[in-house]
mmCIF file of C-alpha atoms in Angstrom:
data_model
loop_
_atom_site.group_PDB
_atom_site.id
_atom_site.type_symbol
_atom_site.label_atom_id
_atom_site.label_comp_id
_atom_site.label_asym_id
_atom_site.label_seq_id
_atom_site.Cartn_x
_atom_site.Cartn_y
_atom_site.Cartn_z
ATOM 1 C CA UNK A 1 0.000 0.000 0.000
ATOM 2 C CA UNK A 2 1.548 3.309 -1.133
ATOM 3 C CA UNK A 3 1.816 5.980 1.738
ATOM 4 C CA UNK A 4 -0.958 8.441 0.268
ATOM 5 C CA UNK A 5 -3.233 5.216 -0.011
ATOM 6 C CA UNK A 6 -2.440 4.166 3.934
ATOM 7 C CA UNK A 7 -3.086 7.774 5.115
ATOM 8 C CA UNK A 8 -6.183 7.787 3.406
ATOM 9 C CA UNK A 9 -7.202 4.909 5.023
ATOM 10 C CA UNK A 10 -5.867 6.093 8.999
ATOM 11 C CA UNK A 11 -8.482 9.041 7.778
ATOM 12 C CA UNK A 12 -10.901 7.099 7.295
ATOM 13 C CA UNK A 13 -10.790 4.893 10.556
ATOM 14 C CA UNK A 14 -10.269 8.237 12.230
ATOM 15 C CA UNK A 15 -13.577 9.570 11.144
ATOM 16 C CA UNK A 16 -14.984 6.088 12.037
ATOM 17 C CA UNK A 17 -14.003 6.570 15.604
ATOM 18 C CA UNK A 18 -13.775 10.170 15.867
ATOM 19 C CA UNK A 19 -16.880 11.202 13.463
ATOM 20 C CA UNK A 20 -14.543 14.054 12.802
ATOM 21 C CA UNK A 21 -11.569 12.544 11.595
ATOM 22 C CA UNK A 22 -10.366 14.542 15.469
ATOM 23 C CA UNK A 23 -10.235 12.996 18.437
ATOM 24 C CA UNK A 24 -12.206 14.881 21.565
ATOM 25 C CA UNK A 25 -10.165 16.392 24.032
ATOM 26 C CA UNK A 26 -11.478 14.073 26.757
ATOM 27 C CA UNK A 27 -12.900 11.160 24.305
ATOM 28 C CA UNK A 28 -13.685 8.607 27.147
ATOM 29 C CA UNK A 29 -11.905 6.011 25.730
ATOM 30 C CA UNK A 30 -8.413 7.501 25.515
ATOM 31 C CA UNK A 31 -9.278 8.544 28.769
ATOM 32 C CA UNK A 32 -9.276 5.589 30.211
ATOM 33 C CA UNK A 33 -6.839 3.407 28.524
ATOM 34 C CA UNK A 34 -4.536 6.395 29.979
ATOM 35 C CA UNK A 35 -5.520 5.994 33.070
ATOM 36 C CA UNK A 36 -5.571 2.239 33.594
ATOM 37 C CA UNK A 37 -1.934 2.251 32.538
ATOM 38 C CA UNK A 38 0.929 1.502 35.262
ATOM 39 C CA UNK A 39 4.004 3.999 35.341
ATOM 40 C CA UNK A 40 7.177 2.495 36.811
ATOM 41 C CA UNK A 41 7.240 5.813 38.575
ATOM 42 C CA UNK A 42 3.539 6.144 39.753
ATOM 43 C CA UNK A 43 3.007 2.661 41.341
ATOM 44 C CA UNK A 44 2.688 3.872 44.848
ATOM 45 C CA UNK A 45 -0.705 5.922 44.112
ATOM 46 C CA UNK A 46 -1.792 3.676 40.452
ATOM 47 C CA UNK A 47 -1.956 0.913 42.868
ATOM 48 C CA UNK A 48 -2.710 2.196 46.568
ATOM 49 C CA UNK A 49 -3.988 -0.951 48.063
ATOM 50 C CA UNK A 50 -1.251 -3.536 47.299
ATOM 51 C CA UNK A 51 0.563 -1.982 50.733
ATOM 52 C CA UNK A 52 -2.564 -2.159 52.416
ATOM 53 C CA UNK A 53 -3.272 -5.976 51.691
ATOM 54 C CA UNK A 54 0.126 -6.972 52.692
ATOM 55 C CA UNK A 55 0.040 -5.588 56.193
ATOM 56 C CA UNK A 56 -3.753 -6.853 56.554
ATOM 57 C CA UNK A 57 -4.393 -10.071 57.383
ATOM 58 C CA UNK A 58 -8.145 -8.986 58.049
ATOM 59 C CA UNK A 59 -8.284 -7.646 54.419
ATOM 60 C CA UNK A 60 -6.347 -11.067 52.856
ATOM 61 C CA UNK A 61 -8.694 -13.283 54.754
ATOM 62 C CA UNK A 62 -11.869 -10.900 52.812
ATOM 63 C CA UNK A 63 -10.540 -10.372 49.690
ATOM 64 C CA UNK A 64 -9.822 -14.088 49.478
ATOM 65 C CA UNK A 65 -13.419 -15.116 49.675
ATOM 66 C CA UNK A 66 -14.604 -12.998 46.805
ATOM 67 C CA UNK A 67 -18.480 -13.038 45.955
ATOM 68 C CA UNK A 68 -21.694 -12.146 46.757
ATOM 69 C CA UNK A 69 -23.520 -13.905 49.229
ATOM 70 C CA UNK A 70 -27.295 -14.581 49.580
ATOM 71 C CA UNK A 71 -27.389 -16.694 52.857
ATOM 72 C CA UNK A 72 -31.210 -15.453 53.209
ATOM 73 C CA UNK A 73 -32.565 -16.657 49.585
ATOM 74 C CA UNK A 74 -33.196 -20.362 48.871
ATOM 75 C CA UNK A 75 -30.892 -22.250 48.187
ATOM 76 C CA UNK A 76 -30.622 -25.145 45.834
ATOM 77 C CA UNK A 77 -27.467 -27.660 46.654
ATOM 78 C CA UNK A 78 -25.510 -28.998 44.137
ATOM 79 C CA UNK A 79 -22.577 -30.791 45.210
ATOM 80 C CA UNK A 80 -19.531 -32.201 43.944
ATOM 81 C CA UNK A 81 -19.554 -31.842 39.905
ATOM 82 C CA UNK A 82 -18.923 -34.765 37.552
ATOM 83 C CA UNK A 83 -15.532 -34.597 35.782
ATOM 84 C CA UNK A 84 -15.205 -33.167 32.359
ATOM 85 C CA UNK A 85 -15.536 -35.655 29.502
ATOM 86 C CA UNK A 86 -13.521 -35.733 26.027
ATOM 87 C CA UNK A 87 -9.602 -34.659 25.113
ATOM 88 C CA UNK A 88 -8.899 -31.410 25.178
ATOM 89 C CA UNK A 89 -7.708 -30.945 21.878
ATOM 90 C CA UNK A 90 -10.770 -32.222 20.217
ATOM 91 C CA UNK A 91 -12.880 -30.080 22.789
ATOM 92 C CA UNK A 92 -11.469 -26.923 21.469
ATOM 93 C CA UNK A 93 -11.725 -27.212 17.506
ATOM 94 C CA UNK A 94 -15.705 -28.682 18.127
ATOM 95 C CA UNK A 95 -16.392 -25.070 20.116
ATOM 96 C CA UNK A 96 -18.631 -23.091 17.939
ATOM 97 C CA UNK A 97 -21.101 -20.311 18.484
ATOM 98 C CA UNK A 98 -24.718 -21.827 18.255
ATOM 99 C CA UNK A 99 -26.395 -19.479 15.512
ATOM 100 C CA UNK A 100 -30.036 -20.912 16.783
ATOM 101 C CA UNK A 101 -31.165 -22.310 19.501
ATOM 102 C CA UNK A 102 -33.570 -25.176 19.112
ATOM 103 C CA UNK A 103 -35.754 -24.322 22.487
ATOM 104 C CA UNK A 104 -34.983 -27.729 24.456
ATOM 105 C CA UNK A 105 -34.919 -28.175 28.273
ATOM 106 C CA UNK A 106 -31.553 -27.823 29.770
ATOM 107 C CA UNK A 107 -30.930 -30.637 32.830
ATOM 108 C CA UNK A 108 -29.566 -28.783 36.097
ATOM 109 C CA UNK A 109 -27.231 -31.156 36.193
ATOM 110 C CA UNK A 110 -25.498 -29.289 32.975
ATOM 111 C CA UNK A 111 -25.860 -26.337 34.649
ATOM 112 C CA UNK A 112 -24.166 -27.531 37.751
ATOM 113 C CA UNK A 113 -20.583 -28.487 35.329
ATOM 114 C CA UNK A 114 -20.752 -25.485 33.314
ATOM 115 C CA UNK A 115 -20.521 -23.242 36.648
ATOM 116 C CA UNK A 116 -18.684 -24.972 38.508
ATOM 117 C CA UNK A 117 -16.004 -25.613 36.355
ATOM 118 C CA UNK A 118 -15.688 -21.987 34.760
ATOM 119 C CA UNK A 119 -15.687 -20.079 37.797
ATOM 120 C CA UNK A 120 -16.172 -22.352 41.115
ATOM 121 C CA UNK A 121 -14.258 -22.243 43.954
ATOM 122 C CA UNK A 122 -12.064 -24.726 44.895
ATOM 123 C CA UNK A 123 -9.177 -25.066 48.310
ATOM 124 C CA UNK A 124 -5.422 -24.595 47.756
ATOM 125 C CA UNK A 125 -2.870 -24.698 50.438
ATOM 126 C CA UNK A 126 -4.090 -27.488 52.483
ATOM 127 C CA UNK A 127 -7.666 -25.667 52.765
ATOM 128 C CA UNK A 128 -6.743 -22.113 53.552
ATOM 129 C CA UNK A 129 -7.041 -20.494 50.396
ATOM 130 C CA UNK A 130 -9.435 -21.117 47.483
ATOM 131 C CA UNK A 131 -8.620 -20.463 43.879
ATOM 132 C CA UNK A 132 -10.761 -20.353 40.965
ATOM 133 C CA UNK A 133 -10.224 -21.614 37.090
ATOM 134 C CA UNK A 134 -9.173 -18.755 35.717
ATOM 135 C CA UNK A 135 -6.632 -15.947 36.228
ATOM 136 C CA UNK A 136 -7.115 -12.918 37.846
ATOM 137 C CA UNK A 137 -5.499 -9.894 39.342
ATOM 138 C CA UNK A 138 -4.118 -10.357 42.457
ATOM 139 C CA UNK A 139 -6.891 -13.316 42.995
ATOM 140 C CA UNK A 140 -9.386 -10.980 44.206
ATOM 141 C CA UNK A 141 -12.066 -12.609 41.598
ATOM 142 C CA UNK A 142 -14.463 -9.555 41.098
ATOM 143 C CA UNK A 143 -16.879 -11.478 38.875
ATOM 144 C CA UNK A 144 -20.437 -13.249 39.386
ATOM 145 C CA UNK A 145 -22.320 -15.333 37.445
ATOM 146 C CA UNK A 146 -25.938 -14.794 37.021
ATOM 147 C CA UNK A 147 -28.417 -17.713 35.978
ATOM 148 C CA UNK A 148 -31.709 -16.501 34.464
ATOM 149 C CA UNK A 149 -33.578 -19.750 33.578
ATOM 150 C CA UNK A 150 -36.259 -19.756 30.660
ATOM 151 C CA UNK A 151 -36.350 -23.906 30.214
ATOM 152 C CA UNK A 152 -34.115 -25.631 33.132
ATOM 153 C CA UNK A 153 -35.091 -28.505 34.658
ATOM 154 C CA UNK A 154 -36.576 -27.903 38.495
ATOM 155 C CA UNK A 155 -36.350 -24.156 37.619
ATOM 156 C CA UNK A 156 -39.136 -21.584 36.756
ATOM 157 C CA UNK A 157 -38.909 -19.734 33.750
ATOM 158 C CA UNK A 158 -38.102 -16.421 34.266
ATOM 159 C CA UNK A 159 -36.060 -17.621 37.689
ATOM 160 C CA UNK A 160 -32.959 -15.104 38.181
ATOM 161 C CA UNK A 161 -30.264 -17.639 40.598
ATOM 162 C CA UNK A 162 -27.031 -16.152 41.969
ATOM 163 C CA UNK A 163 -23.944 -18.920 41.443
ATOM 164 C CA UNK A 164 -22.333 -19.310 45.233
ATOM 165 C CA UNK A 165 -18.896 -20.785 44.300
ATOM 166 C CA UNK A 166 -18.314 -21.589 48.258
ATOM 167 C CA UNK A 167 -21.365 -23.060 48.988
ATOM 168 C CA UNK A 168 -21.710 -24.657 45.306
ATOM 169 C CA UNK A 169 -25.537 -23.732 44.699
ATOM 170 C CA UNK A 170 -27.554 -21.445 43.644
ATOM 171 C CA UNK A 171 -29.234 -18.838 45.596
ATOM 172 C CA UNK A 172 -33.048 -17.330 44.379
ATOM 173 C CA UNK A 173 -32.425 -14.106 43.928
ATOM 174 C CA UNK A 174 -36.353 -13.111 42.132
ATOM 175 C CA UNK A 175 -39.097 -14.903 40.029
ATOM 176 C CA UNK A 176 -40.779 -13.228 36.883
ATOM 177 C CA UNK A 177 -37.943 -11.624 34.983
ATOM 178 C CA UNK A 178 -39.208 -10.628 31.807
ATOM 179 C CA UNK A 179 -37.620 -12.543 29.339
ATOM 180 C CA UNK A 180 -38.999 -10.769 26.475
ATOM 181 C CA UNK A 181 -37.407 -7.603 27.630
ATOM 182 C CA UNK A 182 -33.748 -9.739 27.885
ATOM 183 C CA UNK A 183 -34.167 -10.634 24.706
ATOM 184 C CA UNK A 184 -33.971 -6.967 22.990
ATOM 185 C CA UNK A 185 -32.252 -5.834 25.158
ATOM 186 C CA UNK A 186 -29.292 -8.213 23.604
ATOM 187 C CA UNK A 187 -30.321 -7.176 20.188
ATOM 188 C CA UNK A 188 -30.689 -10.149 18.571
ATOM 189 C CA UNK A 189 -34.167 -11.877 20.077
ATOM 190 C CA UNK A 190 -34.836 -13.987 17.467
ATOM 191 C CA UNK A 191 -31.739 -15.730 18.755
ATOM 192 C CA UNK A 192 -31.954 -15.020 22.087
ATOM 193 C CA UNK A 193 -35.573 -16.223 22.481
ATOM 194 C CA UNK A 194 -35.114 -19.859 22.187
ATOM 195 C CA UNK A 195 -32.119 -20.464 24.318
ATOM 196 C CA UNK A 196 -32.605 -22.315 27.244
ATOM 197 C CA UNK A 197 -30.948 -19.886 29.901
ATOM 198 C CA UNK A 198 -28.478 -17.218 30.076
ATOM 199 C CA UNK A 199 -25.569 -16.860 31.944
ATOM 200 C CA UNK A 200 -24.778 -13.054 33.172
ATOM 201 C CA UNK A 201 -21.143 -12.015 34.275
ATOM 202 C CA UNK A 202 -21.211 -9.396 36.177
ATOM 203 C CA UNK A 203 -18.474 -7.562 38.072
ATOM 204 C CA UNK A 204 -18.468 -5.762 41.132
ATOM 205 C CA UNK A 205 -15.270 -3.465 40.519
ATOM 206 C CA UNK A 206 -14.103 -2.081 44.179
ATOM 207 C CA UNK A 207 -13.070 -5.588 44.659
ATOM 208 C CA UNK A 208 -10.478 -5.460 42.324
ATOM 209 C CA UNK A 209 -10.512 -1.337 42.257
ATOM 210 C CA UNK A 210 -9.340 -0.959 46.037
ATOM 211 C CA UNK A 211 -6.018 -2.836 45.302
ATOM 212 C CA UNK A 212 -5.356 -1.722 41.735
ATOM 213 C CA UNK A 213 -7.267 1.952 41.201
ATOM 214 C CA UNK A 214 -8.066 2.610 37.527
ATOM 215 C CA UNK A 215 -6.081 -0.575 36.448
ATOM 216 C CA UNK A 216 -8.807 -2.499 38.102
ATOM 217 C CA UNK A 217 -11.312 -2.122 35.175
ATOM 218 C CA UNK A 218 -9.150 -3.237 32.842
ATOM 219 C CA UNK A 219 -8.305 -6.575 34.869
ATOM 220 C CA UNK A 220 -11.947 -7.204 35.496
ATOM 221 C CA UNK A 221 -12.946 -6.959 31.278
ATOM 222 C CA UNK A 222 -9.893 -9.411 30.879
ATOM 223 C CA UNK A 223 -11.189 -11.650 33.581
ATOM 224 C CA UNK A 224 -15.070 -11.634 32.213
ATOM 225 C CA UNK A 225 -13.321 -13.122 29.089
ATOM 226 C CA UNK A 226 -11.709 -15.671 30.713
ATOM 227 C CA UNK A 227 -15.046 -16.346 32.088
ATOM 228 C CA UNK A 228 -16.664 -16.483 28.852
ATOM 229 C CA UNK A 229 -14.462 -19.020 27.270
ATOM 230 C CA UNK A 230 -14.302 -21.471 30.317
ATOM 231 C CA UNK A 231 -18.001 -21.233 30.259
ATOM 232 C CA UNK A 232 -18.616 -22.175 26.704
ATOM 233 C CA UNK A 233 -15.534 -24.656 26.549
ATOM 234 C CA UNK A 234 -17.376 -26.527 29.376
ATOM 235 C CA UNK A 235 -20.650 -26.250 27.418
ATOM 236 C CA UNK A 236 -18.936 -27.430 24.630
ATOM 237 C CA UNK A 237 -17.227 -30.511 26.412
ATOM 238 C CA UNK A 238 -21.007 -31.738 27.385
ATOM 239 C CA UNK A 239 -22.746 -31.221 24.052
ATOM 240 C CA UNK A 240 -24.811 -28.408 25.585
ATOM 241 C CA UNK A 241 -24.818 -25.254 22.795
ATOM 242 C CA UNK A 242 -23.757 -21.763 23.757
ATOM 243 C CA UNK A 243 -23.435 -18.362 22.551
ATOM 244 C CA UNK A 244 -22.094 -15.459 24.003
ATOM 245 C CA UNK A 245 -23.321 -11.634 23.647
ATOM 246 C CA UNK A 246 -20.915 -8.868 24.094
ATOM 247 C CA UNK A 247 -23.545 -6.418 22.803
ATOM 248 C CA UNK A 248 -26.244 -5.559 24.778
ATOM 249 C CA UNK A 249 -27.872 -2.927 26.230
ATOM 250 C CA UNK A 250 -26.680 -2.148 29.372
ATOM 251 C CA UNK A 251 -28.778 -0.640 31.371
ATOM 252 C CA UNK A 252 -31.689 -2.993 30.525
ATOM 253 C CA UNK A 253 -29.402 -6.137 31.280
ATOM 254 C CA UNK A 254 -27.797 -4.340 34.765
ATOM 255 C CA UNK A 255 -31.684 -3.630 35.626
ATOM 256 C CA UNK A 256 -32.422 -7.670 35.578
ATOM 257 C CA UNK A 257 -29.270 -7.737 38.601
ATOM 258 C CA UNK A 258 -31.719 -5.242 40.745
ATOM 259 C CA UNK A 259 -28.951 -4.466 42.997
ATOM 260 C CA UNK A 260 -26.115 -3.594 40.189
ATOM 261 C CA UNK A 261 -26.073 0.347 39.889
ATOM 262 C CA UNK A 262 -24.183 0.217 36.513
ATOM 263 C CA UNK A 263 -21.374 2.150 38.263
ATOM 264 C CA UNK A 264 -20.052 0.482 40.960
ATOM 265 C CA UNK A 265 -21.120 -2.996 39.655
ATOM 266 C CA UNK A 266 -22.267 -3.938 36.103
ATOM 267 C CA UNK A 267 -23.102 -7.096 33.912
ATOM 268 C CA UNK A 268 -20.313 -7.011 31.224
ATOM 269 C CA UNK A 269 -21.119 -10.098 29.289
ATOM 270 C CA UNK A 270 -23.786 -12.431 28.415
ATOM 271 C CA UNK A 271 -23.506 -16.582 27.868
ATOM 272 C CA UNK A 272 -26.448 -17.820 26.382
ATOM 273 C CA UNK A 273 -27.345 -22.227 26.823
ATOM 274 C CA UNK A 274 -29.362 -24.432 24.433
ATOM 275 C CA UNK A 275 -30.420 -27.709 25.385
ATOM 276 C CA UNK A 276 -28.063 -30.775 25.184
ATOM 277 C CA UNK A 277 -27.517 -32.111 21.478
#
């Protein structure tokens, strides 16, 4: 590409992401990709509360049991998971996105291995630490997984559960969401409308944001991915189909998670289920 031809083309992506062709002054994405980055110089204040957990053992022994609890809602028990089936290798080329859902009832059973193994909790160091299958700053886990049933065995349609990764269940959190409404509001319901259940990631971002300030944000997005592909890798491994949604709108998904502000603590990425093929 000649060098008149590959400005031409910077122009163009410019006025893409710009509109104008000129970046804002304080476009919010520049913004905070400059923020969330670490200085060798700034560390002290970029990340304030790595001092603070070291001298804590009060703050360790919190931040080490990361997620919300709901010891008041029911609670369904689920137990020790079955191990994963199939080579690994296989497992990951036979991954693909389901374009449509067929409608089918998902077993809870399903449900049970897909959580579990993406984002459960599990004891290191002789029993005094827990851990969780996938990386994550500082292992402060900021992330929870939603289940809103619409055809799950033993579960309502329309049933919004919390995942407890300690406990290994799922607590009621409401009946009645309106699935309808979920649907738009990840902008595809003619896909969305026949899967079986959906899967919300949410993060709650002080728990990462009190150790590592602005950086936090950008460890919890990295994280929800992680999420994401354990979740439909384990789908995958058990012939159950998945999808996920990146796109949605947000304030109608956060609104489903009634105590999620958007601010403080937001969904950030959708999983959709089929039924088992």
């Amino acid at each position: 590409m000649s060098s008149a031809a590959e400005a031409s083309h910077s122009a163009n992506l410019r006025e893409i992401v710009y509109n104008t062709g000129v970046p804002e002054v304080s476009d919010p994405s520049e913004d905070y990709f400059e923020a969330s980055k670490l200085t060798r110089d700034g560390l002290a204040w970029e990340t304030p509360g790595i001092p603070l957990l070291l001298q804590s053992p009060e703050l360790q022994k919190m931040s080490g049991r990361a997620s919300r609890r709901y010891t008041s809602r029911p609670f369904t028990e689920l137990g020790e998971p079955e191990p994963l089936p199939r080579g690994l290798d296989s497992l990951l080329r036979s991954r693909r996105s389901c374009p449509q859902f067929g409608g089918g009832k998902l077993s809870l059973n399903s449900i049970h291995q897909i959580l579990h193994h993406s984002y459960g909790a599990y004891p290191v160091d002789n029993g005094h630490q827990t851990r969780r299958n996938v990386p994550s700053g500082g292992a402060l886990y900021p992330l929870d997984l939603y289940l809103v049933s619409r055809n799950v065995e033993t579960l309502d349609a329309g049933d919004l559960h919390h995942f407890d990764p300690y406990r290994k269940g799922l607590a009621h959190i409401r009946s009645n969401v309106d699935l309808d409404s979920l649907d738009e509001a990840l902008l595809l319901p003619e896909v969305a409308q026949d899967a079986s259940a959906f899967i919300i990631i949410s993060a709650t971002f002080w728990r990462s944001r009190f150790k590592y300030s602005q950086r936090a944000l950008r460890f919890s997005l990295m994280e929800s991915g992680h999420v994401a592909q354990n979740l439909i890798t384990v789908a995958t491994s058990i012939n159950v189909q998945s999808r996920v949604f990146g796109g949605f709108i947000d304030s109608e998904v956060n609104s489903i998670l009634s105590d999620h502000n958007g601010v403080d603590d937001a969904s950030l990425y959708v999983v959709l289920l089929g039924s088992e093929t």
